[in-house]
mmCIF file of C-alpha atoms and ligand atoms in Angstrom:
data_model
loop_
_atom_site.group_PDB
_atom_site.id
_atom_site.type_symbol
_atom_site.label_atom_id
_atom_site.label_comp_id
_atom_site.label_asym_id
_atom_site.label_seq_id
_atom_site.Cartn_x
_atom_site.Cartn_y
_atom_site.Cartn_z
ATOM 1 C CA UNK A 1 3.932 -25.558 -14.719
ATOM 2 C CA UNK A 2 6.877 -23.770 -16.320
ATOM 3 C CA UNK A 3 8.175 -20.557 -14.835
ATOM 4 C CA UNK A 4 7.623 -17.372 -16.836
ATOM 5 C CA UNK A 5 10.582 -15.365 -18.162
ATOM 6 C CA UNK A 6 11.084 -13.777 -14.744
ATOM 7 C CA UNK A 7 11.391 -17.170 -13.051
ATOM 8 C CA UNK A 8 8.098 -17.047 -11.157
ATOM 9 C CA UNK A 9 5.557 -19.830 -11.234
ATOM 10 C CA UNK A 10 2.733 -17.595 -10.069
ATOM 11 C CA UNK A 11 2.005 -13.954 -10.893
ATOM 12 C CA UNK A 12 2.743 -10.746 -9.064
ATOM 13 C CA UNK A 13 -0.318 -8.510 -9.105
ATOM 14 C CA UNK A 14 0.633 -4.873 -8.473
ATOM 15 C CA UNK A 15 -2.020 -2.449 -7.264
ATOM 16 C CA UNK A 16 -1.012 1.190 -6.989
ATOM 17 C CA UNK A 17 -2.965 4.360 -6.469
ATOM 18 C CA UNK A 18 -3.650 7.254 -4.112
ATOM 19 C CA UNK A 19 -4.982 7.074 -0.553
ATOM 20 C CA UNK A 20 -8.623 6.074 -0.336
ATOM 21 C CA UNK A 21 -8.872 4.623 -3.856
ATOM 22 C CA UNK A 22 -9.857 1.252 -2.371
ATOM 23 C CA UNK A 23 -6.566 -0.581 -2.916
ATOM 24 C CA UNK A 24 -6.604 -2.481 0.381
ATOM 25 C CA UNK A 25 -10.196 -3.643 -0.012
ATOM 26 C CA UNK A 26 -9.561 -4.804 -3.557
ATOM 27 C CA UNK A 27 -6.238 -6.447 -2.680
ATOM 28 C CA UNK A 28 -7.832 -8.381 0.210
ATOM 29 C CA UNK A 29 -10.644 -9.539 -2.052
ATOM 30 C CA UNK A 30 -8.339 -10.697 -4.855
ATOM 31 C CA UNK A 31 -6.055 -12.461 -2.384
ATOM 32 C CA UNK A 32 -8.997 -14.437 -0.958
ATOM 33 C CA UNK A 33 -10.530 -15.148 -4.331
ATOM 34 C CA UNK A 34 -7.313 -16.419 -5.945
ATOM 35 C CA UNK A 35 -5.411 -17.725 -2.895
ATOM 36 C CA UNK A 36 -2.651 -15.129 -3.128
ATOM 37 C CA UNK A 37 -0.565 -13.532 -0.392
ATOM 38 C CA UNK A 38 -1.714 -10.009 0.330
ATOM 39 C CA UNK A 39 1.230 -7.702 0.961
ATOM 40 C CA UNK A 40 0.271 -4.157 1.862
ATOM 41 C CA UNK A 41 3.430 -2.100 1.522
ATOM 42 C CA UNK A 42 1.927 1.050 3.053
ATOM 43 C CA UNK A 43 1.807 -0.859 6.347
ATOM 44 C CA UNK A 44 5.608 -1.124 6.241
ATOM 45 C CA UNK A 45 6.039 2.634 5.867
ATOM 46 C CA UNK A 46 3.489 3.084 8.629
ATOM 47 C CA UNK A 47 5.307 0.679 10.955
ATOM 48 C CA UNK A 48 8.647 2.425 10.453
ATOM 49 C CA UNK A 49 6.927 5.781 10.991
ATOM 50 C CA UNK A 50 5.473 4.501 14.261
ATOM 51 C CA UNK A 51 8.913 3.437 15.413
ATOM 52 C CA UNK A 52 10.247 6.877 14.488
ATOM 53 C CA UNK A 53 7.525 8.514 16.561
ATOM 54 C CA UNK A 54 8.156 6.189 19.499
ATOM 55 C CA UNK A 55 11.906 6.801 19.419
ATOM 56 C CA UNK A 56 11.565 10.556 18.766
ATOM 57 C CA UNK A 57 13.496 10.174 15.510
ATOM 58 C CA UNK A 58 13.257 13.318 13.417
ATOM 59 C CA UNK A 59 10.990 12.603 10.416
ATOM 60 C CA UNK A 60 13.093 14.810 8.168
ATOM 61 C CA UNK A 61 16.407 13.159 9.104
ATOM 62 C CA UNK A 62 17.042 10.648 6.328
ATOM 63 C CA UNK A 63 20.261 9.222 7.772
ATOM 64 C CA UNK A 64 18.689 8.682 11.197
ATOM 65 C CA UNK A 65 15.658 6.994 9.631
ATOM 66 C CA UNK A 66 17.878 4.754 7.489
ATOM 67 C CA UNK A 67 19.793 3.721 10.636
ATOM 68 C CA UNK A 68 16.539 3.131 12.457
ATOM 69 C CA UNK A 69 15.303 0.921 9.602
ATOM 70 C CA UNK A 70 18.468 -1.212 9.771
ATOM 71 C CA UNK A 71 17.657 -2.160 13.359
ATOM 72 C CA UNK A 72 13.960 -2.770 12.672
ATOM 73 C CA UNK A 73 12.004 -5.918 11.852
ATOM 74 C CA UNK A 74 8.717 -5.468 10.037
ATOM 75 C CA UNK A 75 6.609 -8.519 9.269
ATOM 76 C CA UNK A 76 3.403 -8.637 7.252
ATOM 77 C CA UNK A 77 1.417 -11.711 8.205
ATOM 78 C CA UNK A 78 -0.986 -12.598 5.448
ATOM 79 C CA UNK A 79 -3.424 -15.471 5.486
ATOM 80 C CA UNK A 80 -6.298 -15.790 3.032
ATOM 81 C CA UNK A 81 -9.086 -16.114 5.587
ATOM 82 C CA UNK A 82 -7.990 -13.718 8.274
ATOM 83 C CA UNK A 83 -7.201 -10.037 8.397
ATOM 84 C CA UNK A 84 -3.552 -9.280 7.897
ATOM 85 C CA UNK A 85 -1.379 -8.503 10.886
ATOM 86 C CA UNK A 86 1.543 -6.135 11.008
ATOM 87 C CA UNK A 87 4.343 -6.839 13.461
ATOM 88 C CA UNK A 88 6.900 -4.212 14.402
ATOM 89 C CA UNK A 89 9.866 -5.824 16.150
ATOM 90 C CA UNK A 90 7.538 -8.691 17.028
ATOM 91 C CA UNK A 91 4.771 -6.495 18.464
ATOM 92 C CA UNK A 92 1.313 -6.365 16.866
ATOM 93 C CA UNK A 93 0.780 -2.788 15.637
ATOM 94 C CA UNK A 94 -2.014 -3.551 13.155
ATOM 95 C CA UNK A 95 -4.487 -1.109 14.680
ATOM 96 C CA UNK A 96 -2.131 1.533 15.971
ATOM 97 C CA UNK A 97 -0.568 2.230 12.542
ATOM 98 C CA UNK A 98 -3.944 3.336 11.142
ATOM 99 C CA UNK A 99 -4.158 6.323 13.446
ATOM 100 C CA UNK A 100 -3.839 9.844 12.134
ATOM 101 C CA UNK A 101 -0.426 10.696 13.578
ATOM 102 C CA UNK A 102 1.079 7.569 11.991
ATOM 103 C CA UNK A 103 -0.624 8.204 8.612
ATOM 104 C CA UNK A 104 0.886 11.648 8.523
ATOM 105 C CA UNK A 105 4.321 10.442 9.670
ATOM 106 C CA UNK A 106 4.316 7.562 7.133
ATOM 107 C CA UNK A 107 3.854 9.996 4.289
ATOM 108 C CA UNK A 108 6.803 12.052 5.581
ATOM 109 C CA UNK A 109 9.051 9.044 6.137
ATOM 110 C CA UNK A 110 8.330 7.747 2.638
ATOM 111 C CA UNK A 111 9.882 10.724 0.836
ATOM 112 C CA UNK A 112 13.443 9.641 1.735
ATOM 113 C CA UNK A 113 15.336 7.675 -0.951
ATOM 114 C CA UNK A 114 17.295 5.588 1.592
ATOM 115 C CA UNK A 115 14.126 4.600 3.416
ATOM 116 C CA UNK A 116 12.531 3.659 0.111
ATOM 117 C CA UNK A 117 15.553 1.601 -0.937
ATOM 118 C CA UNK A 118 15.345 -0.368 2.337
ATOM 119 C CA UNK A 119 11.624 -0.988 1.823
ATOM 120 C CA UNK A 120 11.919 -1.947 -1.847
ATOM 121 C CA UNK A 121 14.633 -4.516 -1.128
ATOM 122 C CA UNK A 122 12.428 -6.238 1.441
ATOM 123 C CA UNK A 123 9.313 -6.017 -0.707
ATOM 124 C CA UNK A 124 11.112 -7.638 -3.639
ATOM 125 C CA UNK A 125 12.227 -10.485 -1.397
ATOM 126 C CA UNK A 126 8.693 -10.960 -0.077
ATOM 127 C CA UNK A 127 7.204 -11.177 -3.561
ATOM 128 C CA UNK A 128 10.039 -12.971 -5.360
ATOM 129 C CA UNK A 129 8.191 -16.295 -5.596
ATOM 130 C CA UNK A 130 5.059 -14.682 -7.027
ATOM 131 C CA UNK A 131 1.554 -15.613 -5.942
ATOM 132 C CA UNK A 132 1.119 -12.195 -4.366
ATOM 133 C CA UNK A 133 -1.061 -9.142 -4.561
ATOM 134 C CA UNK A 134 1.206 -6.271 -3.609
ATOM 135 C CA UNK A 135 -0.344 -2.926 -2.973
ATOM 136 C CA UNK A 136 1.224 0.530 -2.614
ATOM 137 C CA UNK A 137 2.372 3.520 -4.642
ATOM 138 C CA UNK A 138 5.428 2.298 -6.559
ATOM 139 C CA UNK A 139 4.879 -1.426 -6.994
ATOM 140 C CA UNK A 140 4.370 -1.345 -10.760
ATOM 141 C CA UNK A 141 7.008 1.331 -11.345
ATOM 142 C CA UNK A 142 9.831 0.334 -8.950
ATOM 143 C CA UNK A 143 9.292 -2.762 -6.826
ATOM 144 C CA UNK A 144 8.061 -5.116 -9.570
ATOM 145 C CA UNK A 145 8.343 -3.343 -12.913
ATOM 146 C CA UNK A 146 7.968 -6.838 -14.423
ATOM 147 C CA UNK A 147 4.722 -7.625 -12.558
ATOM 148 C CA UNK A 148 2.376 -9.804 -14.588
ATOM 149 C CA UNK A 149 -0.496 -7.389 -13.940
ATOM 150 C CA UNK A 150 -0.452 -3.737 -12.881
ATOM 151 C CA UNK A 151 -3.630 -2.024 -11.813
ATOM 152 C CA UNK A 152 -3.687 1.703 -11.085
ATOM 153 C CA UNK A 153 -6.730 2.311 -8.931
ATOM 154 C CA UNK A 154 -8.033 5.838 -8.671
ATOM 155 C CA UNK A 155 -11.151 7.816 -7.786
ATOM 156 C CA UNK A 156 -12.114 11.464 -7.510
ATOM 157 C CA UNK A 157 -10.572 12.956 -4.360
ATOM 158 C CA UNK A 158 -13.960 13.880 -2.830
ATOM 159 C CA UNK A 159 -15.062 10.258 -3.138
ATOM 160 C CA UNK A 160 -11.803 9.008 -1.619
ATOM 161 C CA UNK A 161 -12.152 11.481 1.246
ATOM 162 C CA UNK A 162 -15.723 10.363 1.840
ATOM 163 C CA UNK A 163 -14.715 6.676 1.886
ATOM 164 C CA UNK A 164 -11.963 7.371 4.395
ATOM 165 C CA UNK A 165 -14.408 9.416 6.491
ATOM 166 C CA UNK A 166 -16.954 6.605 6.558
ATOM 167 C CA UNK A 167 -14.227 4.158 7.681
ATOM 168 C CA UNK A 168 -13.486 6.260 10.750
ATOM 169 C CA UNK A 169 -16.982 7.683 11.468
ATOM 170 C CA UNK A 170 -18.400 6.506 14.763
ATOM 171 C CA UNK A 171 -15.062 5.880 16.413
ATOM 172 C CA UNK A 172 -14.000 8.080 19.305
ATOM 173 C CA UNK A 173 -12.403 11.357 18.237
ATOM 174 C CA UNK A 174 -13.459 10.697 14.624
ATOM 175 C CA UNK A 175 -12.385 13.654 12.473
ATOM 176 C CA UNK A 176 -14.897 15.654 10.426
ATOM 177 C CA UNK A 177 -15.487 14.882 6.733
ATOM 178 C CA UNK A 178 -13.753 18.154 5.815
ATOM 179 C CA UNK A 179 -10.687 17.297 7.892
ATOM 180 C CA UNK A 180 -10.442 13.839 6.313
ATOM 181 C CA UNK A 181 -10.685 15.280 2.791
ATOM 182 C CA UNK A 182 -8.004 17.849 3.606
ATOM 183 C CA UNK A 183 -5.705 15.122 4.965
ATOM 184 C CA UNK A 184 -6.262 12.942 1.863
ATOM 185 C CA UNK A 185 -5.418 15.889 -0.411
ATOM 186 C CA UNK A 186 -2.382 16.706 1.663
ATOM 187 C CA UNK A 187 -1.010 13.178 1.416
ATOM 188 C CA UNK A 188 -1.822 13.040 -2.316
ATOM 189 C CA UNK A 189 0.205 16.173 -2.904
ATOM 190 C CA UNK A 190 3.208 14.807 -1.007
ATOM 191 C CA UNK A 191 2.978 11.316 -2.546
ATOM 192 C CA UNK A 192 2.656 12.651 -6.108
ATOM 193 C CA UNK A 193 5.330 15.328 -5.856
ATOM 194 C CA UNK A 194 8.187 13.670 -3.989
ATOM 195 C CA UNK A 195 11.426 13.415 -5.957
ATOM 196 C CA UNK A 196 11.951 9.667 -5.465
ATOM 197 C CA UNK A 197 9.323 7.255 -6.789
ATOM 198 C CA UNK A 198 6.417 9.667 -6.853
ATOM 199 C CA UNK A 199 2.975 8.141 -7.101
ATOM 200 C CA UNK A 200 2.385 7.684 -10.830
ATOM 201 C CA UNK A 201 0.984 4.922 -12.990
ATOM 202 C CA UNK A 202 3.434 2.597 -14.728
ATOM 203 C CA UNK A 203 3.307 3.026 -18.494
ATOM 204 C CA UNK A 204 1.756 -0.440 -18.820
ATOM 205 C CA UNK A 205 -0.672 -0.173 -15.881
ATOM 206 C CA UNK A 206 -4.381 -0.682 -16.413
ATOM 207 C CA UNK A 207 -6.287 2.311 -15.029
ATOM 208 C CA UNK A 208 -9.388 1.589 -13.012
ATOM 209 C CA UNK A 209 -11.288 4.695 -11.959
ATOM 210 C CA UNK A 210 -13.745 3.605 -9.312
ATOM 211 C CA UNK A 211 -15.548 6.950 -8.929
ATOM 212 C CA UNK A 212 -18.871 5.823 -10.371
ATOM 213 C CA UNK A 213 -18.513 2.098 -9.713
ATOM 214 C CA UNK A 214 -19.911 -0.128 -6.968
ATOM 215 C CA UNK A 215 -17.539 -2.370 -5.068
ATOM 216 C CA UNK A 216 -18.999 -5.381 -6.884
ATOM 217 C CA UNK A 217 -18.280 -3.798 -10.248
ATOM 218 C CA UNK A 218 -14.685 -3.077 -9.256
ATOM 219 C CA UNK A 219 -14.272 -6.656 -8.018
ATOM 220 C CA UNK A 220 -15.618 -8.104 -11.258
ATOM 221 C CA UNK A 221 -13.414 -5.962 -13.484
ATOM 222 C CA UNK A 222 -10.295 -6.779 -11.454
ATOM 223 C CA UNK A 223 -11.118 -10.500 -11.175
ATOM 224 C CA UNK A 224 -11.295 -10.756 -14.958
ATOM 225 C CA UNK A 225 -7.880 -9.104 -15.249
ATOM 226 C CA UNK A 226 -6.301 -11.426 -12.668
ATOM 227 C CA UNK A 227 -7.959 -14.542 -14.071
ATOM 228 C CA UNK A 228 -6.247 -13.894 -17.377
ATOM 229 C CA UNK A 229 -2.865 -14.067 -15.594
ATOM 230 C CA UNK A 230 -3.418 -17.268 -13.631
ATOM 231 C CA UNK A 231 -1.782 -20.183 -15.446
ATOM 232 C CA UNK A 232 -3.889 -23.161 -16.331
HETATM 233 O O1 DC B 301 -1.188 2.992 1.541
HETATM 234 P P1 DC B 301 -1.038 3.742 2.875
HETATM 235 O O2 DC B 301 -1.989 4.899 2.972
HETATM 236 O O3 DC B 301 -1.125 2.849 4.053
HETATM 237 O O4 DC B 301 0.469 4.323 2.832
HETATM 238 C C1 DC B 301 1.011 5.103 3.865
HETATM 239 C C2 DC B 301 2.038 6.075 3.286
HETATM 240 O O5 DC B 301 3.159 5.356 2.802
HETATM 241 C C3 DC B 301 1.532 6.923 2.119
HETATM 242 O O6 DC B 301 1.479 8.302 2.457
HETATM 243 C C4 DC B 301 2.506 6.737 1.006
HETATM 244 C C5 DC B 301 3.545 5.809 1.522
HETATM 245 N N1 DC B 301 3.744 4.657 0.638
HETATM 246 C C6 DC B 301 4.715 4.756 -0.336
HETATM 247 O O7 DC B 301 5.314 5.818 -0.487
HETATM 248 N N2 DC B 301 4.993 3.685 -1.120
HETATM 249 C C7 DC B 301 4.320 2.529 -0.982
HETATM 250 N N3 DC B 301 4.623 1.489 -1.770
HETATM 251 C C8 DC B 301 3.308 2.419 -0.008
HETATM 252 C C9 DC B 301 3.028 3.506 0.780
#
């Protein structure tokens, strides 16, 4: 196999889109199906946000957060047949970072250019060899503008809110459907309007609106797109 112009033997698949669009589910599926590493960049922002909460670092203090990041180790463990694990300074925080306080804090932490620069540098290193599905908000625009495939996954906000609600329903202290929708809209507004790397599709991204589609339909559409990028 000869490397492509960017020096990678295997492709980088970028999946961006708003909260609740189904990025993580799709990324996990594609990773399993094609034997790719699944790197969920939101988990990195969440892990740093958790550390900020634990160390009482002010979420609006960019310099303090940048310093905090410099003394932080975040590892994404990805294996095709198991759920991914997220390690913060060696400790498994996979479940904790999904909680509401961390979701909110992650969105706040991610507005800061210096925090983003720290994240992007690490994400580029993680995906440099290719063979990855990388999922987030700025993968196709900033982290890998030369990704072999860019998918922008979206869905109507009420559908995204409902999906998020169903994920948490049944657990203790599960929020109401209205509260989940409000939180999704809140995060959307912040993610789309921040000055640095706002959530927006790359010019060459393929838009996939999943509003009226079943999961199987989304999988099939995305598999066809990825298949076209796998050499051989
Ligand atoms: O994908 P997620 O919901 O786990 O992401 C958590 C927060 O991190 C989200 O509010 C936006 C931010 N984020 C980002 O700004 N850039 C990324 N590449 C990934 C996530």
